[in-house]
Coordinates of C-alpha atoms in Angstrom, one line a residue:
Chain A
M13 CA -25.8 16.2 110.9
N14 CA -22.8 16.3 108.7
N15 CA -22.9 12.6 108.4
R16 CA -26.5 12.4 107.4
Y17 CA -25.8 15.0 104.7
R18 CA -23.0 12.9 103.3
V19 CA -25.1 9.8 103.2
R20 CA -27.8 11.6 101.4
R21 CA -25.3 12.8 98.9
I22 CA -24.0 9.4 98.2
L23 CA -27.5 7.9 97.9
G24 CA -28.4 10.8 95.5
R25 CA -25.3 9.9 93.4
A26 CA -26.1 6.2 93.4
G27 CA -29.7 7.0 92.4
M28 CA -28.4 9.2 89.5
Y29 CA -26.2 6.5 88.1
A30 CA -28.8 3.9 88.5
A31 CA -31.3 6.1 86.6
A32 CA -28.7 6.7 83.9
L33 CA -28.0 3.0 83.6
A34 CA -31.7 2.2 83.3
V35 CA -32.2 4.8 80.6
L36 CA -29.1 3.5 78.8
L37 CA -30.5 -0.1 78.8
F38 CA -33.9 1.1 77.6
A39 CA -32.4 3.0 74.7
V40 CA -29.8 0.4 73.7
F41 CA -31.7 -2.9 74.3
P42 CA -33.8 -3.0 71.1
V43 CA -30.7 -2.2 69.0
Y44 CA -28.8 -5.0 70.8
W45 CA -31.7 -7.4 70.3
V46 CA -31.6 -6.7 66.5
L47 CA -27.9 -7.6 66.5
A48 CA -28.2 -10.5 68.8
T49 CA -31.0 -12.0 66.7
A50 CA -29.1 -11.4 63.4
L51 CA -26.0 -13.1 64.7
R52 CA -27.4 -16.2 66.4
P53 CA -28.2 -19.5 64.7
T54 CA -31.9 -20.2 63.7
G55 CA -32.3 -22.8 66.4
E56 CA -31.6 -20.2 69.1
I57 CA -34.2 -17.9 67.6
F58 CA -37.2 -20.1 67.3
T59 CA -37.3 -21.3 70.9
R60 CA -39.6 -20.8 73.8
E61 CA -36.6 -20.1 76.0
P62 CA -34.6 -17.4 74.4
T63 CA -31.3 -16.5 76.0
L64 CA -30.1 -13.0 76.5
F65 CA -26.7 -13.6 74.8
P66 CA -26.2 -15.7 71.7
G67 CA -24.7 -19.1 72.6
E68 CA -23.0 -19.2 69.3
L69 CA -22.3 -16.5 66.6
T70 CA -23.0 -17.0 63.0
L71 CA -23.2 -15.0 59.8
E72 CA -25.7 -17.3 58.1
H73 CA -28.5 -14.8 58.1
F74 CA -26.4 -12.1 56.5
E75 CA -25.3 -14.6 53.9
R76 CA -28.9 -15.5 53.2
V77 CA -29.9 -11.9 52.8
L78 CA -27.0 -11.0 50.7
S79 CA -27.2 -14.0 48.4
G80 CA -30.9 -13.3 47.8
V81 CA -32.2 -16.8 48.4
L82 CA -34.6 -15.5 50.9
I83 CA -37.3 -14.7 48.5
P84 CA -36.6 -16.1 45.0
G85 CA -36.4 -13.5 42.2
T86 CA -35.3 -10.7 44.4
S87 CA -31.8 -9.6 45.4
F88 CA -30.5 -7.5 48.2
W89 CA -28.1 -5.8 45.8
S90 CA -30.9 -4.5 43.6
F91 CA -32.7 -3.2 46.7
L92 CA -29.5 -1.5 47.8
T93 CA -28.9 0.0 44.3
N94 CA -32.5 1.3 44.1
S95 CA -32.1 2.9 47.5
L96 CA -28.8 4.4 46.7
V97 CA -30.0 5.7 43.3
V98 CA -33.1 7.2 44.6
T99 CA -31.7 8.8 47.8
V100 CA -28.3 10.0 46.5
G101 CA -30.0 11.2 43.3
S102 CA -32.8 13.1 44.9
V103 CA -30.6 14.6 47.6
T104 CA -28.2 15.9 45.0
V105 CA -30.9 17.4 42.9
A106 CA -32.5 18.9 46.0
A107 CA -29.2 20.3 47.1
L108 CA -28.5 22.1 43.8
V109 CA -32.1 23.5 43.5
S110 CA -32.1 24.5 47.1
L111 CA -28.8 26.3 46.8
L112 CA -30.1 28.5 44.0
A113 CA -33.3 29.3 45.9
A114 CA -31.3 29.9 49.2
V115 CA -29.1 32.4 47.5
A116 CA -32.1 34.2 46.1
V117 CA -33.7 34.3 49.6
A118 CA -30.6 35.3 51.5
R119 CA -29.0 37.7 49.1
F120 CA -31.8 39.5 47.3
R121 CA -34.8 41.6 48.3
F122 CA -37.7 40.9 45.9
S123 CA -41.4 41.3 46.2
L124 CA -42.3 37.7 46.4
R125 CA -39.6 36.8 48.9
G126 CA -41.9 36.9 52.0
A127 CA -44.6 34.9 50.2
F128 CA -42.0 32.3 49.1
I129 CA -40.6 31.8 52.6
L130 CA -44.1 31.5 54.1
M131 CA -45.0 28.9 51.4
L132 CA -41.9 26.8 52.3
M133 CA -42.8 26.9 56.0
V134 CA -46.4 26.0 55.5
I135 CA -45.7 23.3 52.9
Q136 CA -43.2 21.5 55.1
M137 CA -46.0 21.1 57.7
V138 CA -48.4 19.4 55.3
P139 CA -48.1 15.7 56.2
V140 CA -47.3 13.3 53.4
E141 CA -49.6 10.8 55.1
A142 CA -52.5 13.0 54.2
L143 CA -51.2 13.7 50.7
I144 CA -50.5 10.1 49.8
I145 CA -53.8 9.5 47.9
S146 CA -53.6 12.6 45.8
L147 CA -49.8 12.1 45.2
F148 CA -50.6 8.6 43.8
V149 CA -53.6 9.9 41.7
N150 CA -51.6 12.8 40.5
F151 CA -48.6 10.7 39.4
F152 CA -50.8 8.2 37.9
H153 CA -52.4 10.9 35.7
L154 CA -49.2 12.7 35.0
G155 CA -47.6 9.4 33.9
R156 CA -50.5 8.8 31.5
T157 CA -50.2 12.3 30.0
L158 CA -46.5 12.0 29.6
D159 CA -46.9 8.4 28.4
M160 CA -44.4 7.1 30.9
E161 CA -44.8 5.1 34.1
L162 CA -44.4 7.2 37.2
V163 CA -46.0 4.9 39.7
N164 CA -44.6 1.4 39.9
N165 CA -41.4 2.9 39.0
L166 CA -38.5 4.6 40.9
S167 CA -38.9 7.9 39.0
G168 CA -42.1 8.9 40.7
V169 CA -40.5 8.2 44.2
F170 CA -37.4 10.1 43.1
V171 CA -39.4 13.3 42.2
V172 CA -41.4 13.1 45.5
Y173 CA -38.3 12.8 47.5
V174 CA -36.8 15.9 45.8
A175 CA -39.9 17.9 46.5
V176 CA -40.2 16.8 50.1
A177 CA -36.5 17.6 50.8
L178 CA -36.7 21.1 49.3
P179 CA -38.5 23.3 51.9
I180 CA -36.3 22.3 54.9
T181 CA -33.1 22.3 52.8
I182 CA -33.8 25.7 51.4
L183 CA -34.6 27.1 54.9
M184 CA -31.5 25.6 56.4
V185 CA -29.1 26.5 53.6
R186 CA -30.2 30.1 53.4
N187 CA -29.0 30.5 57.0
F188 CA -25.6 29.4 55.9
V189 CA -25.6 31.7 52.9
A190 CA -26.8 34.6 55.1
A191 CA -23.9 34.0 57.5
V192 CA -21.3 34.7 54.8
P193 CA -20.3 38.3 55.2
K194 CA -21.4 40.4 52.2
S195 CA -18.2 42.4 52.3
L196 CA -16.4 39.4 51.0
E197 CA -18.5 39.3 47.9
E198 CA -18.3 43.1 47.5
A199 CA -14.5 43.0 47.7
A200 CA -14.4 40.4 45.0
A201 CA -16.8 42.4 42.9
I202 CA -14.5 45.5 43.2
D203 CA -11.6 43.3 42.0
G204 CA -13.7 42.7 38.9
A205 CA -15.0 39.2 39.6
S206 CA -18.2 38.2 37.8
G207 CA -21.3 36.9 39.5
W208 CA -20.5 33.3 38.7
T209 CA -16.9 33.6 39.9
I210 CA -18.2 35.1 43.2
F211 CA -20.7 32.3 43.5
W212 CA -18.2 29.5 42.9
R213 CA -15.1 30.9 44.4
I214 CA -16.3 32.8 47.4
L215 CA -19.8 31.7 48.4
M216 CA -19.6 28.0 47.6
P217 CA -16.6 27.0 49.7
L218 CA -18.1 28.8 52.7
V219 CA -21.6 27.4 52.3
A220 CA -20.5 23.9 51.3
P221 CA -20.3 22.5 54.9
G222 CA -23.8 23.7 55.7
L223 CA -25.1 22.4 52.4
G224 CA -23.5 19.0 53.3
A225 CA -25.2 18.9 56.7
A226 CA -28.6 19.8 55.2
S227 CA -28.1 17.1 52.6
I228 CA -27.2 14.5 55.1
F229 CA -30.4 15.4 56.9
A230 CA -32.4 14.9 53.6
F231 CA -30.5 11.7 52.9
I232 CA -31.5 10.1 56.2
T233 CA -35.1 11.1 55.6
A234 CA -35.2 9.6 52.1
W235 CA -33.2 6.5 53.1
N236 CA -35.7 5.7 55.8
E237 CA -38.8 6.7 53.8
F238 CA -41.5 4.0 53.8
L239 CA -45.0 5.2 52.9
V240 CA -44.4 6.8 49.5
A241 CA -42.1 4.0 48.3
F242 CA -44.5 1.4 49.5
T243 CA -47.5 3.0 47.9
F244 CA -45.8 3.7 44.6
L245 CA -43.8 0.5 44.2
Q246 CA -46.0 -2.2 45.6
N247 CA -46.4 -4.1 42.4
N248 CA -42.8 -4.0 41.2
T249 CA -40.4 -5.9 43.3
G250 CA -37.6 -5.0 41.0
A251 CA -37.9 -1.3 42.0
Y252 CA -38.1 -1.9 45.8
T253 CA -36.0 0.2 48.1
L254 CA -34.4 -1.2 51.2
P255 CA -37.2 -0.2 53.7
I256 CA -39.8 -1.8 51.5
S257 CA -37.8 -4.9 51.0
L258 CA -37.5 -5.2 54.8
Q259 CA -41.3 -5.1 55.0
Y260 CA -41.4 -7.7 52.2
Y261 CA -39.1 -10.1 54.1
F262 CA -41.1 -9.4 57.2
G263 CA -44.4 -10.0 55.4
A264 CA -43.3 -13.4 54.0
V265 CA -45.4 -16.4 54.9
S266 CA -43.3 -17.5 57.8
V267 CA -41.1 -14.7 59.1
E268 CA -37.4 -15.6 59.2
W269 CA -36.5 -13.3 62.1
G270 CA -32.8 -13.9 61.8
S271 CA -32.8 -12.7 58.2
V272 CA -35.1 -9.8 58.9
M273 CA -32.8 -8.6 61.6
A274 CA -29.7 -9.0 59.4
A275 CA -31.4 -7.0 56.7
S276 CA -32.5 -4.4 59.3
T277 CA -28.8 -4.1 60.5
L278 CA -27.7 -3.5 56.9
L279 CA -30.3 -0.8 56.5
T280 CA -29.3 0.9 59.8
V281 CA -25.5 1.0 59.5
P282 CA -25.3 3.8 56.9
V283 CA -27.8 6.0 58.9
M284 CA -25.9 5.5 62.1
I285 CA -22.7 6.7 60.5
F286 CA -24.3 9.8 58.9
F287 CA -26.2 10.5 62.1
L288 CA -23.0 10.7 64.2
L289 CA -21.6 13.2 61.6
V290 CA -24.5 15.6 61.9
Q291 CA -26.1 15.0 65.3
R292 CA -25.1 18.5 66.6
R293 CA -26.8 20.2 63.7
M294 CA -29.9 18.0 63.8
V295 CA -30.8 19.5 67.2
S296 CA -30.0 23.1 66.3
G297 CA -31.6 22.8 62.9
L298 CA -34.9 21.8 64.3
T299 CA -35.1 24.1 67.3
M300 CA -33.4 27.0 65.6
G301 CA -33.6 30.1 67.8
A302 CA -35.6 28.6 70.6
V303 CA -32.4 28.3 72.6
K304 CA -30.6 31.5 73.1
G305 CA -26.9 30.8 72.7
Chain B
M11 CA -53.7 28.3 43.0
T12 CA -51.9 31.6 42.6
K13 CA -49.5 30.8 39.8
V14 CA -46.4 32.8 40.0
E15 CA -45.7 34.8 36.8
G16 CA -42.6 33.7 35.2
P17 CA -40.0 36.5 34.7
P18 CA -40.6 38.5 31.5
A19 CA -38.1 37.7 28.8
V20 CA -35.3 40.1 28.5
V21 CA -35.2 41.5 25.0
P22 CA -31.6 42.0 24.0
E23 CA -31.1 45.4 22.5
P24 CA -29.0 45.9 19.4
P25 CA -25.6 47.0 20.6
E26 CA -25.4 50.2 18.5
E27 CA -28.5 51.7 20.1
R28 CA -27.3 51.0 23.6
S29 CA -26.9 54.2 25.4
R30 CA -25.3 54.3 28.8
A31 CA -28.7 54.8 30.4
A32 CA -30.1 51.7 28.7
A33 CA -27.1 49.7 29.7
R34 CA -27.7 50.6 33.3
L35 CA -31.3 49.7 32.9
T36 CA -30.5 46.2 31.6
V37 CA -28.1 45.7 34.5
H38 CA -30.8 46.9 36.9
R39 CA -33.4 44.7 35.3
R40 CA -31.2 41.7 35.3
R41 CA -30.5 42.2 38.9
R42 CA -34.2 42.4 39.5
L43 CA -34.9 39.2 37.6
T44 CA -32.1 37.1 39.1
P45 CA -33.9 36.1 42.3
Y46 CA -36.9 34.9 40.4
L47 CA -34.7 32.8 38.1
L48 CA -33.0 31.4 41.1
I49 CA -36.2 30.3 42.8
L50 CA -37.8 29.1 39.6
P51 CA -36.6 25.5 39.7
A52 CA -37.6 25.1 43.3
L53 CA -41.0 26.7 42.7
T54 CA -41.7 24.6 39.7
I55 CA -41.0 21.3 41.5
L56 CA -42.9 22.3 44.6
A57 CA -45.9 23.5 42.5
L58 CA -46.1 20.3 40.5
V59 CA -45.3 17.7 43.2
L60 CA -46.8 19.2 46.4
L61 CA -49.0 22.3 45.7
W62 CA -50.9 20.7 42.9
P63 CA -51.7 17.5 44.9
I64 CA -52.8 19.6 47.8
L65 CA -55.4 21.3 45.5
Q66 CA -56.3 17.9 44.0
M67 CA -56.8 16.5 47.5
L68 CA -59.3 19.3 48.2
W69 CA -61.0 18.7 44.8
M70 CA -61.3 15.0 45.2
S71 CA -62.7 15.4 48.7
L72 CA -65.7 17.2 47.1
H73 CA -66.3 14.7 44.3
S74 CA -67.2 11.1 44.0
Y75 CA -63.8 9.7 43.1
G76 CA -63.0 6.0 42.8
L77 CA -61.4 3.6 40.4
Q78 CA -63.4 4.7 37.3
Q79 CA -62.5 8.3 37.9
L80 CA -58.9 7.3 38.2
Q81 CA -59.2 5.7 34.8
G82 CA -60.5 8.9 33.3
Q83 CA -64.2 9.0 33.9
Q84 CA -65.7 12.4 34.8
A85 CA -65.9 12.9 38.5
E86 CA -69.2 14.2 39.9
W87 CA -69.6 16.9 42.5
N88 CA -71.3 15.4 45.5
S89 CA -72.1 18.5 47.6
F90 CA -70.0 17.7 50.6
A91 CA -71.3 14.1 50.9
H92 CA -67.9 12.8 52.0
Y93 CA -67.6 15.3 54.8
L94 CA -71.2 14.6 55.9
D95 CA -70.5 10.9 55.8
V96 CA -67.3 11.1 57.7
L97 CA -68.6 13.5 60.4
T98 CA -71.6 11.4 61.1
D99 CA -69.7 8.1 61.0
E100 CA -69.2 6.6 64.4
R101 CA -66.3 4.6 63.2
F102 CA -64.5 7.8 62.2
W103 CA -65.1 9.4 65.5
E104 CA -63.7 6.3 67.3
I105 CA -60.6 6.4 65.1
F106 CA -60.4 10.1 65.7
R107 CA -60.6 9.7 69.5
N108 CA -58.0 6.9 69.4
T109 CA -55.7 9.0 67.4
I110 CA -55.9 11.9 69.9
V111 CA -55.5 9.6 72.9
V112 CA -52.6 7.7 71.5
C113 CA -50.9 10.9 70.2
L114 CA -51.3 12.6 73.6
A115 CA -49.9 9.6 75.4
M116 CA -46.9 9.5 73.1
V117 CA -46.3 13.3 73.5
A118 CA -46.7 13.3 77.2
L119 CA -44.4 10.4 77.8
T120 CA -41.8 11.7 75.3
M121 CA -41.7 15.1 76.9
L122 CA -41.6 13.8 80.4
L123 CA -39.0 11.2 79.8
G124 CA -37.0 13.5 77.5
T125 CA -36.9 16.3 80.0
L126 CA -35.9 14.1 82.9
V127 CA -33.1 12.5 80.8
G128 CA -32.0 15.9 79.7
L129 CA -31.7 17.0 83.3
L130 CA -29.9 13.8 84.1
L131 CA -27.4 14.3 81.2
H132 CA -26.7 17.8 82.5
K133 CA -26.0 16.5 86.0
L134 CA -23.9 13.5 85.1
P135 CA -20.1 13.9 84.9
N136 CA -18.8 14.3 81.3
W137 CA -17.8 10.7 80.6
A138 CA -21.2 9.3 81.8
S139 CA -23.1 12.0 79.9
T140 CA -21.2 11.1 76.7
V141 CA -21.8 7.4 77.1
L142 CA -25.5 7.9 77.7
G143 CA -25.7 10.4 74.8
L144 CA -24.3 7.8 72.5
G145 CA -26.8 5.2 73.7
L146 CA -29.6 7.7 73.0
M147 CA -28.2 8.4 69.6
L148 CA -28.5 4.7 68.7
A149 CA -32.3 4.7 69.5
W150 CA -32.8 8.0 67.7
A151 CA -30.9 6.9 64.5
T152 CA -32.6 3.6 64.1
P153 CA -34.7 3.7 60.9
V154 CA -38.4 3.8 61.8
I155 CA -39.1 0.6 60.0
S156 CA -36.4 -1.3 61.9
A157 CA -37.6 0.1 65.2
A158 CA -41.1 -1.1 64.4
I159 CA -40.0 -4.5 63.3
V160 CA -37.8 -5.2 66.4
H161 CA -40.7 -4.2 68.7
R162 CA -42.9 -6.6 66.8
W163 CA -40.3 -9.3 67.3
L164 CA -39.8 -8.5 71.0
F165 CA -43.5 -9.0 71.5
D166 CA -43.9 -11.8 69.1
T167 CA -46.7 -14.2 70.0
R168 CA -44.7 -17.5 69.9
Y169 CA -41.0 -16.7 70.2
G170 CA -41.0 -13.2 71.5
L171 CA -38.7 -12.3 74.4
V172 CA -41.4 -10.4 76.3
N173 CA -43.8 -13.3 76.4
A174 CA -41.0 -15.7 77.5
V175 CA -39.9 -13.4 80.3
L176 CA -43.5 -12.8 81.5
G177 CA -44.1 -16.6 81.3
A178 CA -41.0 -17.2 83.4
L179 CA -42.0 -14.7 86.1
P180 CA -44.1 -15.9 89.0
D181 CA -47.9 -15.8 88.3
W182 CA -48.7 -13.8 91.4
L183 CA -46.6 -11.0 90.1
V184 CA -47.6 -10.7 86.4
G185 CA -50.5 -13.2 86.1
G186 CA -50.5 -16.2 83.9
G187 CA -51.4 -17.2 80.3
W188 CA -48.6 -15.3 78.6
Q189 CA -47.6 -18.2 76.5
D190 CA -48.8 -17.4 72.9
F191 CA -50.4 -14.2 74.1
N192 CA -51.2 -12.1 71.0
W193 CA -50.4 -8.4 71.6
F194 CA -51.3 -7.2 68.2
N195 CA -55.0 -7.8 67.7
S196 CA -56.7 -5.6 70.2
P197 CA -56.3 -1.8 70.6
V198 CA -55.8 -2.2 74.4
T199 CA -52.6 -4.1 74.0
L200 CA -51.4 -2.9 70.6
F201 CA -51.6 0.8 71.2
P202 CA -49.3 0.7 74.3
I203 CA -46.7 -1.2 72.3
L204 CA -47.1 1.5 69.6
V205 CA -46.6 4.2 72.2
V206 CA -43.4 2.4 73.5
T207 CA -42.0 2.1 70.0
V208 CA -42.6 5.7 69.2
V209 CA -41.4 7.1 72.6
W210 CA -38.3 5.0 72.4
Q211 CA -37.3 6.7 69.2
S212 CA -38.4 10.3 70.1
F213 CA -37.3 10.9 73.7
P214 CA -33.6 11.2 72.7
F215 CA -34.3 14.2 70.6
V216 CA -36.1 15.9 73.4
A217 CA -33.4 15.0 75.9
I218 CA -30.6 16.3 73.8
S219 CA -32.5 19.5 73.0
V220 CA -33.2 20.1 76.6
L221 CA -29.5 19.5 77.4
A222 CA -28.6 22.1 74.9
G223 CA -31.1 24.5 76.5
L224 CA -29.8 23.8 80.0
K225 CA -26.2 24.6 79.0
S226 CA -27.4 28.0 77.9
I227 CA -28.8 29.0 81.4
P228 CA -26.3 31.0 83.4
G229 CA -25.3 29.2 86.6
D230 CA -25.6 32.2 88.8
L231 CA -29.4 32.1 88.5
Y232 CA -29.3 28.7 90.2
E233 CA -26.9 30.1 92.7
A234 CA -29.4 32.8 93.6
V235 CA -32.3 30.5 94.2
R236 CA -30.1 28.1 96.2
I237 CA -29.3 31.0 98.5
D238 CA -33.0 31.5 98.9
G239 CA -33.1 27.8 100.0
A240 CA -34.8 26.3 97.0
G241 CA -34.4 22.5 96.3
A242 CA -34.1 20.8 93.0
W243 CA -37.9 20.8 92.5
K244 CA -38.2 24.6 93.1
S245 CA -35.2 25.5 91.1
F246 CA -36.6 23.6 88.1
W247 CA -39.9 25.5 88.3
N248 CA -38.4 28.9 89.2
V249 CA -35.4 28.9 86.9
T250 CA -35.2 26.1 84.4
F251 CA -38.8 26.0 83.2
P252 CA -39.3 29.8 82.7
M253 CA -35.9 30.0 80.9
L254 CA -36.7 27.1 78.6
R255 CA -40.3 27.9 78.1
P256 CA -39.9 28.7 74.3
L257 CA -37.9 25.6 73.8
F258 CA -40.5 23.4 75.6
A259 CA -43.3 25.0 73.6
L260 CA -41.5 24.3 70.3
L261 CA -40.7 20.7 71.2
L262 CA -44.2 20.1 72.3
V263 CA -45.6 21.3 69.0
L264 CA -43.1 19.4 67.0
Q265 CA -43.8 16.2 68.9
I266 CA -47.6 16.6 68.5
I267 CA -47.2 17.1 64.7
W268 CA -44.8 14.1 64.4
D269 CA -46.9 11.8 66.5
F270 CA -50.1 12.7 64.9
R271 CA -48.7 11.4 61.6
I272 CA -47.5 8.0 62.8
F273 CA -48.0 5.5 60.0
T274 CA -45.1 3.1 59.5
Q275 CA -44.9 1.8 63.1
L276 CA -48.6 1.0 63.2
F277 CA -48.6 -0.5 59.8
I278 CA -45.8 -2.9 60.8
L279 CA -47.1 -3.7 64.3
A280 CA -50.7 -4.3 63.2
G281 CA -49.5 -6.3 60.2
G282 CA -51.1 -4.0 57.6
V283 CA -54.2 -1.8 57.7
S284 CA -57.0 -4.3 57.4
N285 CA -57.8 -4.4 61.1
R286 CA -59.9 -1.4 61.6
D287 CA -60.1 -1.7 65.3
V288 CA -56.5 -0.6 65.6
A289 CA -56.6 2.1 62.9
L290 CA -55.5 5.6 63.4
I291 CA -56.2 8.5 61.0
P292 CA -53.2 8.0 58.8
T293 CA -53.7 4.3 58.4
Y294 CA -57.4 4.9 57.9
I295 CA -56.7 7.2 55.0
Y296 CA -54.3 4.7 53.5
Q297 CA -56.9 1.9 53.9
L298 CA -59.6 3.9 52.1
G299 CA -57.3 4.7 49.3
F300 CA -55.3 1.5 48.8
A301 CA -56.6 -1.4 50.8
S302 CA -60.4 -1.3 50.2
T303 CA -62.2 -2.8 47.3
P304 CA -63.2 -0.6 45.6
P305 CA -60.9 2.2 46.8
N306 CA -62.6 5.4 47.8
Y307 CA -60.2 8.2 46.9
G308 CA -62.8 10.8 47.6
M309 CA -63.6 9.8 51.1
G310 CA -59.9 9.2 51.8
S311 CA -59.2 12.7 50.6
A312 CA -61.9 14.2 52.8
I313 CA -60.3 12.7 55.9
A314 CA -56.9 13.8 54.6
V315 CA -58.2 17.3 54.4
I316 CA -59.4 17.1 57.9
M317 CA -56.0 15.8 59.0
T318 CA -54.1 18.5 57.2
V319 CA -56.3 21.3 58.7
L320 CA -55.7 19.9 62.2
V321 CA -51.9 19.6 61.6
L322 CA -51.7 23.1 60.3
A323 CA -53.7 24.5 63.2
I324 CA -51.4 22.8 65.7
S325 CA -48.3 24.0 63.8
A326 CA -49.6 27.6 63.8
Y327 CA -47.5 28.2 66.9
Y328 CA -44.4 26.8 65.3
L329 CA -45.1 28.9 62.2
R330 CA -45.6 32.0 64.3
V331 CA -42.3 31.6 66.0
M332 CA -40.5 31.0 62.6
I333 CA -42.2 34.0 61.1
H334 CA -41.2 36.2 64.1
Q335 CA -37.6 35.2 63.6
E336 CA -38.0 36.0 59.9
E337 CA -39.1 39.5 60.8
A338 CA -36.3 39.9 63.3
R339 CA -33.7 39.2 60.6

């Protein structure tokens, strides 16, 4: 009896580890395959008998991507610059604008407060995939009225990214603002500090980590964004962001898988780093309150 | 659109007339105006970039709207012709049905796998749980476009790993003819790959959320059912599930909304949007707007309106939970 129990326990344990290993392989394998393809010579890629491990390691694909010979007239560095400008820029603007709105929502009672919060929640549910046609038409017309190019140009994408980031950033940041005890501000006010001093000296340092986390969240979203950039920038290779450029490499007449995978790696690395920084908050931010803790 | 009135301008009073009561009033008024000034930038951007296009989408869906109208010609009211066309179009219903089926498959697999892996993470000793967690993070953090491209590469017709492996396995096990097998032309083979691609990226989120939920359940509850002689299956349904019901509901709604919107993965796997056999609602909208000659913005908008209404209806639960929390504040 006792023996049978022990055997079952050992078998259960083995099964558990086997399952864990299977899940791990399933999760990691595609990521490994990106790297393995990016790092092996072309001859090992275009073969009917691919091997699991590269027989030889090479950086030739990375060199091809970085030197821009892949598709004449384009350059990885310009894609990277575009991506950085549009994501860092839009996230910064969104963070500033959100911070103001978050303070309003967390610290003031005003008659439109409820309506404003409801609008944020509803608007963040409206899928960009549905809006894409009217976004394009809208920016096309707006550009005409203002006599500037908003489509085929990074500025339109920039503005859309700011707007898309706002609702979730405001909703996240106001939680952090609300968590700062009011008594701190009141104490400062009694000592004669002005509204701005209280904001910069008391509130900001305490809210900054939360604002940073929310911004990283927005950064990842914008960095990976495909549809809006693809729709707006299609005819202007000079304005391509990294995800669009990846599609461009990929859509080339004959796909150079090694280079595509190298470019894919370069796109992924910054996200992975940021992801590890905020992974805890990513879960709690999305399922806020559903877990009692 | 209900346009929010801008804050009325504060008229500065000449200092000599300023009585104490007036000063208090100004302070009071300023205090009242501050929140509106603070939300003004956010409101302006949202109104111009998202709210206005939402209205425009509704408007275009009710008018004949194509290239000429984009260039400035007057658009004509067409008394719901787009909606009538769409709702009587068999092609639309086929795409609609495919979207629902593919979406449900993704959601079901993601929830099932995610929950099982969440339970596994909870049971594993710390070191193993951390290692597996890191692995999950890799899949989760991969940009959508990279995930789509690597799956396209794995299933590549000529040099893909999957075809090579299937070709090398004995025919009695997997059948023959895998050499140069094209996975991407027909819905029967393409949609399963799409499902795998999407589930691969979304189950880690569910797993880690479930793990967080499991950690919050007090251990003595399990102790109690174990004394009653319950096994793992029973203790899941009698303790874990009821305790995590709100979490599961929330995850379910989020997954449905996210999977309903899948665009990039399908765009990459199908090599564009021209193959209508493998279209789903988001790619169909895109095709009508940007890949048809001539583009039909009106019709695309009508389908977009239908999609938006569906997504909002599904997210009503999520919104209700959020609003409840709002009131509880």
